[in-house]
Tab-separated table of C-alpha atoms in Angstrom:
chain	number	residue	atom	x	y	z
A	55	MET	CA	-16.684	-23.276	-18.599
A	56	ASN	CA	-13.593	-24.275	-16.645
A	57	VAL	CA	-10.324	-23.578	-18.425
A	58	THR	CA	-6.879	-24.419	-17.001
A	59	HIS	CA	-4.114	-21.773	-16.794
A	60	THR	CA	-2.271	-23.402	-19.709
A	61	GLY	CA	-5.514	-23.948	-21.604
A	62	ALA	CA	-6.431	-20.288	-21.255
A	63	ARG	CA	-3.135	-19.297	-22.792
A	64	ARG	CA	-3.673	-21.617	-25.750
A	65	LEU	CA	-7.217	-20.343	-26.256
A	66	THR	CA	-5.995	-16.734	-26.204
A	67	ARG	CA	-3.318	-17.529	-28.762
A	68	ILE	CA	-5.830	-19.254	-31.048
A	69	LEU	CA	-8.231	-16.319	-30.825
A	70	ALA	CA	-5.405	-13.885	-31.626
A	71	ALA	CA	-4.423	-15.929	-34.657
A	72	LEU	CA	-8.062	-16.062	-35.827
A	73	ALA	CA	-8.350	-12.308	-35.441
A	74	ALA	CA	-5.216	-11.895	-37.537
A	75	THR	CA	-6.645	-14.162	-40.232
A	76	CYS	CA	-9.911	-12.222	-40.331
A	77	ALA	CA	-7.943	-9.023	-40.839
A	78	LEU	CA	-6.579	-10.251	-44.167
A	79	SER	CA	-9.324	-8.881	-46.408
A	80	SER	CA	-7.055	-8.679	-49.457
A	81	ALA	CA	-3.533	-9.489	-50.526
A	82	ALA	CA	-2.756	-5.778	-50.780
A	83	GLN	CA	-3.753	-5.162	-47.173
A	84	ALA	CA	-1.187	-5.443	-44.387
A	85	GLN	CA	-1.433	-8.574	-42.230
A	86	SER	CA	-1.840	-7.634	-38.584
A	87	LEU	CA	-2.078	-9.521	-35.327
A	88	VAL	CA	-2.142	-8.585	-31.666
A	89	LEU	CA	-0.637	-11.088	-29.251
A	90	THR	CA	-2.099	-10.864	-25.740
A	91	ASP	CA	-0.890	-14.214	-24.478
A	92	ALA	CA	2.150	-12.948	-22.603
A	93	ALA	CA	4.019	-15.435	-20.433
A	94	ASP	CA	4.836	-12.798	-17.817
A	95	THR	CA	6.229	-12.728	-14.313
A	96	VAL	CA	8.290	-10.633	-11.892
A	97	LEU	CA	11.852	-11.394	-10.852
A	98	ARG	CA	12.652	-10.211	-7.312
A	99	GLY	CA	15.939	-10.532	-5.455
A	100	GLY	CA	17.056	-10.954	-1.861
A	101	SER	CA	14.935	-13.225	0.343
A	102	TYR	CA	12.410	-13.403	-2.538
A	103	ALA	CA	14.961	-14.786	-5.000
A	104	SER	CA	13.273	-18.221	-4.993
A	105	THR	CA	9.698	-16.896	-5.183
A	106	ASN	CA	7.737	-17.189	-8.422
A	107	TYR	CA	5.114	-14.571	-9.341
A	108	GLY	CA	3.906	-16.181	-12.560
A	109	ARG	CA	0.235	-16.169	-11.525
A	110	SER	CA	0.153	-12.661	-10.078
A	111	THR	CA	-2.165	-10.057	-11.610
A	112	THR	CA	0.525	-7.405	-11.087
A	113	LEU	CA	3.928	-6.857	-12.671
A	114	ALA	CA	6.411	-4.511	-10.995
A	115	THR	CA	9.789	-2.842	-11.419
A	116	ARG	CA	11.993	-1.146	-8.861
A	117	ALA	CA	15.593	0.060	-8.773
A	118	SER	CA	17.596	-0.562	-5.617
A	119	THR	CA	21.135	-1.212	-4.472
A	120	ASN	CA	19.579	-3.777	-2.114
A	121	ASP	CA	18.620	-7.015	-3.889
A	122	GLU	CA	15.727	-7.386	-1.438
A	123	TYR	CA	13.827	-4.629	-3.237
A	124	LYS	CA	14.897	-5.102	-6.852
A	125	ARG	CA	12.097	-6.046	-9.227
A	126	ARG	CA	12.166	-6.724	-12.962
A	127	VAL	CA	9.419	-7.617	-15.432
A	128	LEU	CA	9.923	-10.714	-17.577
A	129	LEU	CA	7.783	-11.143	-20.721
A	130	LYS	CA	7.509	-13.723	-23.490
A	131	PHE	CA	5.334	-13.675	-26.604
A	132	ASP	CA	4.799	-16.616	-28.941
A	133	THR	CA	6.204	-15.192	-32.163
A	134	HIS	CA	7.304	-18.756	-32.980
A	135	SER	CA	3.975	-20.411	-33.859
A	136	THR	CA	1.974	-17.261	-34.694
A	137	ILE	CA	4.426	-15.755	-37.223
A	138	ALA	CA	5.897	-17.838	-40.023
A	139	ALA	CA	9.675	-18.163	-40.086
A	140	GLY	CA	11.291	-15.638	-42.399
A	141	SER	CA	8.312	-13.262	-42.421
A	142	THR	CA	8.883	-9.573	-43.115
A	143	ILE	CA	7.985	-7.462	-40.083
A	144	GLY	CA	6.516	-4.080	-40.985
A	145	SER	CA	6.262	-3.010	-37.356
A	146	ALA	CA	6.098	-4.515	-33.879
A	147	ARG	CA	5.105	-2.683	-30.720
A	148	LEU	CA	5.193	-3.956	-27.147
A	149	THR	CA	2.783	-2.155	-24.810
A	150	LEU	CA	2.084	-2.381	-21.065
A	151	THR	CA	-0.625	-0.648	-19.033
A	152	VAL	CA	0.342	1.108	-15.804
A	153	ARG	CA	-1.518	-0.032	-12.692
A	154	GLY	CA	0.087	2.412	-10.249
A	155	GLY	CA	3.233	2.829	-8.216
A	156	ASN	CA	5.190	5.545	-6.476
A	157	SER	CA	5.571	9.136	-7.596
A	158	GLN	CA	8.820	9.419	-9.543
A	159	SER	CA	8.853	9.172	-13.350
A	160	ARG	CA	11.319	6.480	-14.373
A	161	THR	CA	13.065	5.178	-17.485
A	162	LEU	CA	12.710	1.447	-18.046
A	163	THR	CA	15.167	-0.281	-20.355
A	164	ALA	CA	14.055	-3.291	-22.387
A	165	TYR	CA	16.583	-6.069	-23.003
A	166	ARG	CA	16.263	-9.159	-25.145
A	167	VAL	CA	16.470	-12.265	-22.953
A	168	SER	CA	18.816	-14.866	-24.367
A	169	GLN	CA	17.575	-17.947	-22.476
A	170	PRO	CA	14.166	-19.701	-22.541
A	171	TYR	CA	12.112	-19.741	-19.342
A	172	THR	CA	8.799	-20.895	-17.876
A	173	ASP	CA	6.744	-18.056	-16.397
A	174	VAL	CA	5.159	-20.143	-13.607
A	175	GLU	CA	8.581	-21.421	-12.503
A	176	ALA	CA	11.052	-18.570	-13.150
A	177	THR	CA	12.543	-16.691	-10.199
A	178	TRP	CA	15.486	-14.362	-9.646
A	179	LYS	CA	17.674	-17.493	-9.496
A	180	ILE	CA	16.182	-19.940	-11.984
A	181	ARG	CA	14.576	-19.698	-15.408
A	182	ARG	CA	12.718	-22.978	-14.985
A	183	THR	CA	12.910	-25.982	-12.667
A	184	SER	CA	16.524	-27.195	-12.353
A	185	ALA	CA	17.819	-24.606	-14.863
A	186	TYR	CA	19.568	-21.526	-13.475
A	187	TRP	CA	19.993	-18.159	-15.127
A	188	SER	CA	23.618	-17.615	-16.115
A	189	THR	CA	23.307	-14.299	-14.257
A	190	PRO	CA	20.787	-14.013	-11.390
A	191	GLY	CA	17.986	-11.654	-12.325
A	192	GLY	CA	17.722	-12.801	-15.943
A	193	ASP	CA	20.111	-13.342	-18.846
A	194	MET	CA	20.107	-10.010	-20.675
A	195	ALA	CA	21.351	-9.783	-24.257
A	196	GLU	CA	21.256	-6.508	-26.224
A	197	ARG	CA	19.300	-3.433	-25.218
A	198	ILE	CA	16.250	-3.062	-27.485
A	199	GLY	CA	14.564	0.093	-26.219
A	200	GLN	CA	13.795	2.555	-23.451
A	201	ALA	CA	10.571	4.219	-22.292
A	202	THR	CA	9.515	6.630	-19.578
A	203	VAL	CA	6.832	5.512	-17.125
A	204	THR	CA	4.777	7.474	-14.595
A	205	ASN	CA	2.424	6.185	-11.884
A	206	VAL	CA	-0.718	7.327	-13.728
A	207	ALA	CA	-3.087	4.348	-13.728
A	208	GLY	CA	-4.202	3.404	-17.221
A	209	SER	CA	-1.323	5.148	-19.000
A	210	LYS	CA	0.614	3.162	-21.576
A	211	VAL	CA	4.294	2.302	-21.857
A	212	ALA	CA	5.347	1.305	-25.375
A	213	TYR	CA	8.491	-0.045	-27.028
A	214	ASP	CA	9.186	-0.266	-30.747
A	215	VAL	CA	10.589	-3.806	-31.051
A	216	THR	CA	10.392	-4.078	-34.834
A	217	ALA	CA	14.101	-4.708	-35.342
A	218	VAL	CA	14.449	-7.457	-32.750
A	219	VAL	CA	11.227	-9.242	-33.818
A	220	GLN	CA	12.483	-9.214	-37.415
A	221	LYS	CA	15.725	-10.840	-36.310
A	222	ILE	CA	13.868	-13.389	-34.179
A	223	VAL	CA	11.532	-14.572	-36.955
A	224	SER	CA	14.449	-14.582	-39.401
A	225	GLY	CA	16.257	-17.084	-37.170
A	226	THR	CA	19.143	-14.790	-36.171
A	227	TYR	CA	19.128	-16.191	-32.628
A	228	GLY	CA	18.467	-19.820	-33.512
A	229	SER	CA	15.503	-22.056	-34.230
A	230	SER	CA	13.471	-20.935	-31.188
A	231	ARG	CA	11.668	-17.816	-32.415
A	232	TYR	CA	10.086	-16.392	-29.235
A	233	LEU	CA	10.275	-12.757	-28.202
A	234	ARG	CA	11.616	-12.659	-24.643
A	235	VAL	CA	12.050	-9.305	-22.922
A	236	LEU	CA	13.255	-8.110	-19.525
A	237	LEU	CA	12.264	-4.628	-18.323
A	238	VAL	CA	14.822	-3.128	-15.947
A	239	ASP	CA	14.939	0.158	-14.039
A	240	GLU	CA	18.630	1.104	-14.191
A	241	GLY	CA	18.175	4.450	-12.474
A	242	ALA	CA	19.090	5.595	-8.985
A	243	SER	CA	18.081	3.459	-6.021
A	244	THR	CA	14.923	4.845	-4.395
A	245	ARG	CA	11.580	3.518	-3.138
A	246	ASP	CA	9.912	6.092	-5.407
A	247	SER	CA	11.109	4.062	-8.402
A	248	TYR	CA	8.482	1.364	-7.704
A	249	LYS	CA	6.071	0.929	-10.630
A	250	GLU	CA	3.185	-1.499	-11.205
A	251	PHE	CA	1.671	-2.845	-14.432
A	252	TYR	CA	-1.209	-5.182	-15.207
A	253	SER	CA	-0.154	-8.717	-16.012
A	254	MET	CA	-1.826	-11.040	-18.503
A	255	GLU	CA	-3.612	-12.662	-15.546
A	256	ALA	CA	-5.344	-9.363	-14.715
A	257	GLY	CA	-7.657	-9.861	-17.708
A	258	SER	CA	-10.011	-7.221	-19.181
A	259	GLY	CA	-7.521	-6.460	-21.945
A	260	THR	CA	-5.119	-4.677	-19.616
A	261	GLY	CA	-2.175	-7.064	-19.858
A	262	PRO	CA	0.928	-6.699	-22.050
A	263	THR	CA	0.331	-6.801	-25.809
A	264	LEU	CA	2.502	-7.222	-28.864
A	265	ALA	CA	1.013	-5.622	-31.998
A	266	VAL	CA	2.663	-6.840	-35.204
A	267	VAL	CA	2.159	-5.723	-38.791
A	268	LEU	CA	3.516	-8.165	-41.349
A	269	GLY	CA	4.878	-7.119	-44.710
A	270	THR	CA	4.065	-3.722	-46.170
A	271	SER	CA	0.939	-1.592	-46.107
A	272	SER	CA	-0.372	1.493	-47.860
A	273	THR	CA	-0.906	2.929	-44.368
A	274	PRO	CA	2.310	3.607	-42.422
A	275	PRO	CA	2.594	1.650	-39.145
A	276	PRO	CA	2.296	3.689	-35.953
A	277	ASP	CA	5.396	5.516	-34.788
A	278	PRO	CA	7.429	4.821	-37.963
A	279	THR	CA	11.199	4.874	-37.956
A	280	PRO	CA	12.310	6.818	-41.053
A	281	SER	CA	14.578	4.775	-43.268
A	282	PRO	CA	17.784	6.508	-44.298
A	283	SER	CA	18.095	4.359	-47.416
A	284	SER	CA	21.794	4.686	-48.272
A	285	THR	CA	22.278	8.058	-46.542
A	286	LEU	CA	23.620	8.427	-43.008
A	287	LYS	CA	23.605	11.879	-41.415
A	288	PHE	CA	25.618	11.990	-38.157
A	289	MET	CA	25.549	14.954	-35.779
A	290	ASP	CA	27.713	15.792	-32.746
A	291	TRP	CA	26.955	18.476	-30.143
A	292	ASN	CA	28.100	19.321	-26.627
A	293	ILE	CA	24.876	20.550	-24.981
A	294	HIS	CA	26.438	22.148	-21.877
A	295	HIS	CA	24.702	20.039	-19.201
A	296	GLY	CA	21.283	20.820	-20.621
A	297	LEU	CA	21.745	24.547	-19.990
A	298	ASP	CA	22.164	27.468	-22.361
A	299	THR	CA	24.808	30.153	-21.923
A	300	SER	CA	22.527	31.925	-19.393
A	301	ASN	CA	22.102	28.694	-17.379
A	302	VAL	CA	18.503	28.251	-18.521
A	303	SER	CA	17.320	24.792	-19.584
A	304	ASN	CA	18.123	24.213	-23.252
A	305	LEU	CA	16.623	20.731	-23.714
A	306	ASP	CA	13.579	21.774	-25.718
A	307	ARG	CA	15.682	24.054	-27.935
A	308	VAL	CA	18.276	21.330	-28.408
A	309	ALA	CA	15.522	18.944	-29.520
A	310	THR	CA	14.110	21.596	-31.869
A	311	TRP	CA	17.486	22.118	-33.528
A	312	ILE	CA	18.021	18.368	-33.888
A	313	ALA	CA	14.557	17.928	-35.388
A	314	ASN	CA	15.158	20.767	-37.859
A	315	ILE	CA	18.617	19.514	-38.885
A	316	SER	CA	17.133	15.999	-39.196
A	317	PRO	CA	20.139	13.707	-38.604
A	318	HIS	CA	19.744	9.960	-38.398
A	319	VAL	CA	22.076	9.594	-35.401
A	320	VAL	CA	23.159	12.205	-32.838
A	321	SER	CA	26.132	12.189	-30.457
A	322	LEU	CA	25.587	14.479	-27.457
A	323	ASN	CA	28.148	15.364	-24.787
A	324	GLU	CA	27.675	16.784	-21.279
A	325	VAL	CA	24.330	15.058	-20.916
A	326	GLU	CA	23.111	14.721	-17.320
A	327	ARG	CA	21.000	11.928	-15.896
A	328	LEU	CA	19.211	12.467	-12.560
A	329	ASN	CA	22.125	14.637	-11.480
A	330	GLY	CA	20.564	17.880	-10.254
A	331	TYR	CA	20.482	19.630	-13.636
A	332	THR	CA	17.269	20.869	-15.323
A	333	GLY	CA	15.029	19.789	-12.455
A	334	ASN	CA	16.983	16.591	-11.830
A	335	ALA	CA	15.785	15.351	-15.218
A	336	ASP	CA	16.657	12.100	-16.893
A	337	GLN	CA	17.964	14.026	-19.883
A	338	PRO	CA	18.393	11.022	-22.229
A	339	ALA	CA	14.737	10.081	-21.702
A	340	VAL	CA	13.535	13.696	-21.914
A	341	LEU	CA	15.385	14.305	-25.177
A	342	ALA	CA	14.098	11.067	-26.733
A	343	SER	CA	10.544	12.034	-25.758
A	344	LEU	CA	10.900	15.586	-27.083
A	345	LEU	CA	12.306	14.345	-30.372
A	346	LYS	CA	9.501	11.848	-30.766
A	347	SER	CA	6.939	14.625	-30.314
A	348	LYS	CA	8.767	16.944	-32.748
A	349	THR	CA	9.539	14.385	-35.475
A	350	GLY	CA	6.799	11.774	-35.114
A	351	ALA	CA	9.449	9.040	-35.033
A	352	ALA	CA	10.765	6.843	-32.252
A	353	TRP	CA	14.265	7.700	-31.035
A	354	TYR	CA	16.486	5.064	-29.474
A	355	THR	CA	19.134	5.867	-26.848
A	356	CYS	CA	22.457	4.612	-25.533
A	357	PHE	CA	24.001	6.491	-22.583
A	358	ALA	CA	27.484	6.103	-21.080
A	359	GLN	CA	28.002	7.788	-17.706
A	360	ILE	CA	31.558	9.067	-17.271
A	361	ASN	CA	32.642	6.613	-14.557
A	362	GLY	CA	30.371	3.698	-15.376
A	363	GLY	CA	27.533	4.602	-13.018
A	364	SER	CA	23.845	4.874	-13.847
A	365	THR	CA	23.410	8.550	-12.990
A	366	GLY	CA	25.472	11.676	-13.617
A	367	GLN	CA	27.147	13.233	-16.643
A	368	GLY	CA	27.880	11.235	-19.752
A	369	ASN	CA	27.705	10.796	-23.515
A	370	LEU	CA	24.476	10.000	-25.329
A	371	LEU	CA	23.775	8.472	-28.722
A	372	LEU	CA	20.269	9.088	-30.083
A	373	SER	CA	19.142	7.259	-33.212
A	374	ARG	CA	16.082	7.255	-35.458
A	375	ILE	CA	17.380	3.952	-36.795
A	376	PRO	CA	16.761	0.995	-34.445
A	377	ILE	CA	19.804	0.287	-32.292
A	378	GLU	CA	20.903	-3.322	-32.597
A	379	SER	CA	23.315	-3.158	-29.674
A	380	CYS	CA	24.416	-0.583	-27.116
A	381	GLY	CA	27.799	-0.699	-25.410
A	382	THR	CA	29.668	1.483	-22.948
A	383	HIS	CA	33.323	1.743	-21.998
A	384	VAL	CA	35.096	3.689	-19.241
A	385	LEU	CA	38.314	5.517	-20.122
A	386	SER	CA	40.941	6.702	-17.657
A	387	TYR	CA	40.573	10.015	-15.816
A	388	THR	CA	36.790	9.760	-15.493
A	389	ARG	CA	35.734	9.717	-19.143
A	390	SER	CA	33.595	7.284	-21.117
A	391	VAL	CA	32.433	6.105	-24.547
A	392	ALA	CA	28.946	5.132	-25.747
A	393	GLN	CA	28.675	2.754	-28.732
A	394	VAL	CA	25.807	1.603	-30.916
A	395	THR	CA	25.500	-0.693	-33.888
A	396	ILE	CA	22.924	0.126	-36.569
A	397	THR	CA	22.252	-1.141	-40.083
A	398	VAL	CA	22.198	1.195	-43.086
A	399	ASN	CA	21.721	-0.049	-46.635
A	400	GLY	CA	22.384	-3.596	-45.457
A	401	ARG	CA	25.690	-2.734	-43.753
A	402	SER	CA	26.454	-2.683	-40.044
A	403	VAL	CA	27.787	0.674	-38.878
A	404	ASN	CA	29.440	1.066	-35.468
A	405	MET	CA	29.133	4.557	-33.984
A	406	PHE	CA	30.811	6.009	-30.897
A	407	SER	CA	30.387	9.121	-28.728
A	408	THR	CA	32.992	10.442	-26.284
A	409	HIS	CA	34.203	13.536	-24.448
A	410	LEU	CA	37.899	13.779	-23.596
A	411	ASP	CA	39.745	15.582	-20.800
A	412	ASP	CA	39.483	19.374	-20.874
A	413	ASP	CA	42.758	20.173	-19.156
A	414	SER	CA	45.618	17.769	-19.834
A	415	SER	CA	47.005	16.930	-23.284
A	416	SER	CA	48.755	13.857	-21.883
A	417	GLN	CA	45.486	12.587	-20.435
A	418	ARG	CA	43.719	13.222	-23.726
A	419	ALA	CA	46.449	11.298	-25.539
A	420	ALA	CA	46.007	8.346	-23.195
A	421	GLN	CA	42.231	8.468	-23.647
A	422	MET	CA	42.574	8.532	-27.434
A	423	GLU	CA	44.671	5.375	-27.379
A	424	GLN	CA	42.159	3.637	-25.087
A	425	LEU	CA	39.308	4.814	-27.304
A	426	LYS	CA	40.951	3.519	-30.482
A	427	ASN	CA	41.900	0.216	-28.875
A	428	TRP	CA	38.343	-0.418	-27.736
A	429	ALA	CA	36.804	0.713	-31.021
A	430	SER	CA	39.149	-1.586	-32.972
A	431	GLY	CA	37.262	-4.532	-31.501
A	432	PHE	CA	34.233	-3.514	-33.575
A	433	SER	CA	33.930	-4.215	-37.274
A	434	GLU	CA	34.082	-1.615	-40.024
A	435	GLN	CA	32.325	0.693	-40.706
A	436	ARG	CA	33.316	2.867	-37.672
A	437	LEU	CA	32.409	6.489	-36.833
A	438	ILE	CA	33.686	8.281	-33.717
A	439	ALA	CA	32.288	11.646	-32.636
A	440	GLY	CA	32.641	13.900	-29.639
A	441	ASP	CA	34.207	16.803	-27.837
A	442	PHE	CA	37.951	16.073	-28.013
A	443	ASN	CA	38.931	19.328	-26.266
A	444	THR	CA	41.839	19.963	-28.627
A	445	TRP	CA	42.120	21.884	-31.883
A	446	PRO	CA	43.306	20.307	-35.184
A	447	GLY	CA	46.839	21.608	-34.640
A	448	GLY	CA	47.058	20.045	-31.185
A	449	GLY	CA	49.867	17.539	-30.958
A	450	GLU	CA	47.710	14.735	-29.593
A	451	ILE	CA	45.080	14.892	-32.345
A	452	GLY	CA	47.497	13.020	-34.612
A	453	ARG	CA	46.731	9.935	-32.555
A	454	MET	CA	43.288	9.989	-34.158
A	455	THR	CA	44.108	11.181	-37.659
A	456	GLY	CA	46.674	8.426	-38.094
A	457	THR	CA	43.890	5.854	-38.459
A	458	TYR	CA	40.751	8.011	-38.807
A	459	TYR	CA	39.721	10.740	-41.230
A	460	ASP	CA	38.566	14.083	-39.806
A	461	ALA	CA	35.242	14.530	-41.655
A	462	TRP	CA	35.253	18.348	-41.551
A	463	ALA	CA	38.831	18.573	-42.833
A	464	VAL	CA	38.112	16.143	-45.675
A	465	ALA	CA	34.918	17.994	-46.630
A	466	GLN	CA	36.680	21.360	-46.472
A	467	SER	CA	39.402	20.095	-48.785
A	468	ALA	CA	36.730	18.811	-51.204
A	469	GLY	CA	34.747	22.052	-51.086
A	470	THR	CA	31.738	20.395	-49.421
A	471	ALA	CA	32.121	21.934	-45.936
A	472	VAL	CA	29.548	24.569	-44.954
A	473	ALA	CA	29.617	26.825	-41.908
A	474	TYR	CA	28.189	30.327	-41.528
A	475	SER	CA	29.402	33.885	-42.033
A	476	GLY	CA	32.306	34.697	-39.768
A	477	ASN	CA	33.011	31.048	-39.007
A	478	GLU	CA	34.404	29.734	-42.263
A	479	ALA	CA	36.905	27.647	-40.271
A	480	GLY	CA	34.061	25.574	-38.859
A	481	ASN	CA	34.873	26.315	-35.216
A	482	THR	CA	32.561	24.582	-32.788
A	483	ARG	CA	33.592	26.645	-29.761
A	484	ASN	CA	36.531	29.076	-29.553
A	485	SER	CA	38.180	26.759	-32.043
A	486	ARG	CA	37.302	23.476	-33.704
A	487	ILE	CA	37.298	20.979	-30.830
A	488	ASP	CA	34.255	18.816	-31.692
A	489	TYR	CA	34.870	16.171	-34.342
A	490	ILE	CA	33.345	13.423	-36.410
A	491	PHE	CA	35.962	10.852	-37.406
A	492	TYR	CA	35.510	7.887	-39.741
A	493	SER	CA	37.975	5.019	-39.925
A	494	LYS	CA	40.293	4.758	-42.887
A	495	GLY	CA	39.187	1.170	-43.342
A	496	ALA	CA	35.531	2.232	-43.667
A	497	THR	CA	35.444	1.749	-47.414
A	498	ALA	CA	31.640	1.646	-47.539
A	499	LEU	CA	31.361	5.151	-46.065
A	500	VAL	CA	31.597	7.900	-48.669
A	501	LEU	CA	31.641	11.416	-47.207
A	502	LYS	CA	29.240	13.739	-49.038
A	503	GLY	CA	29.711	16.865	-46.914
A	504	ALA	CA	29.957	18.469	-43.465
A	505	GLN	CA	28.316	21.461	-41.809
A	506	VAL	CA	28.599	23.527	-38.613
A	507	TYR	CA	25.409	25.279	-37.503
A	508	ASP	CA	25.013	28.621	-35.717
A	509	THR	CA	22.729	27.715	-32.810
A	510	GLY	CA	23.284	30.941	-30.889
A	511	SER	CA	23.096	30.742	-27.112
A	512	VAL	CA	21.520	27.282	-26.919
A	513	SER	CA	24.916	25.928	-25.810
A	514	ASP	CA	28.510	27.099	-25.523
A	515	HIS	CA	29.286	24.741	-28.430
A	516	ARG	CA	28.024	24.559	-32.012
A	517	PRO	CA	26.915	21.259	-33.573
A	518	VAL	CA	28.811	19.644	-36.435
A	519	VAL	CA	27.176	17.279	-38.945
A	520	ALA	CA	28.728	14.870	-41.459
A	521	THR	CA	26.667	13.195	-44.177
A	522	PHE	CA	27.749	9.886	-45.684
A	523	GLU	CA	26.570	7.615	-48.445
A	524	VAL	CA	26.689	4.000	-47.282
A	525	ARG	CA	27.487	1.701	-50.193
């Protein structure tokens, strides 16, 4: 039987829909479908910027400062005609199969693509004939996930895209309800970053898939994200470059402590990415992987390098709750802020992580003003955490407490602050220099308590946690 390229896609979509229908053995059973009809291609820059790879059997990514070598994977799944508008999404998982590549393990970031495209026409420059991308290389909207990939043929790379698929089928982005994703390697430029995946055209069930569970089921979907209901537990910790006080890697112990404390969102400072520490590790990716193995839940990341680069020291936000958007901002004197938006109990919560200057009070004061000014552009409810490198009596800390509550101080006054013997003051280092602040306009955030944990030699800082009820 001869089937055209377009006809094959339609046939695959019909078969997937039939399989989904057959799976509905009873109303109480979850409705499931697996979409294998990916409209996929590779976007490549430089002299290849007008070349289309829509019929290739291979997808590829590569990070490079030279556009000639940059490669990105572009994917589209028909969640428009296969999933009814307004459906409840129990879970959605995007999976690719590795075909090969060079030796280095890499972190690939998934972005929602904001513009429609045609896979057999799209290039680095255009999204379809006579229609250009607003930004060459694909129009990226919010970050929707990250995953680590090796060059082991047959291994899987998976992204939990439940939150974005729910928004798509609910019409958040308009009447066109297609899942469009761009996979980007944002790491250091190197030929060893090159990775290959099977495309839909490769056949034999090796191409990209989107597995969706509709509604609810008595069986939890794979890799569940625990729901915090109306509780939000926020943790901040300076992890000392991924090294303990004896300069031995602390990443596994950090992940163990986080898993045991069980926060919903974590702010980490002095996190290193491909910067020579702990075996030149991509610490954000390593920590997310360790936490997944220790908790059984997916962890989402947002990393802000201190001067806006892709590698080096920075601030990391880790969340068990799907991240709806990730933002970064560079402060003066080589400092930065990471920002995420999540939803708790139906309310958007904007959360920030920063690490201010360790030497100059005037520089810290300037950074606080820049931090507050940037954060003010985000809606309530707002939470800011980090290593502020100044104690509560420091003159510059008033720049924060004028418009933000110090969670530990409020909890201590209410009798709901807990530390450990010998540290009743809640010091996080030699004094209390790590904070969780919540804005005075955050009327939906009700502080229930705060705690400082004795983590021994894992870091030269102790973590602080604040628990809120979100009303």
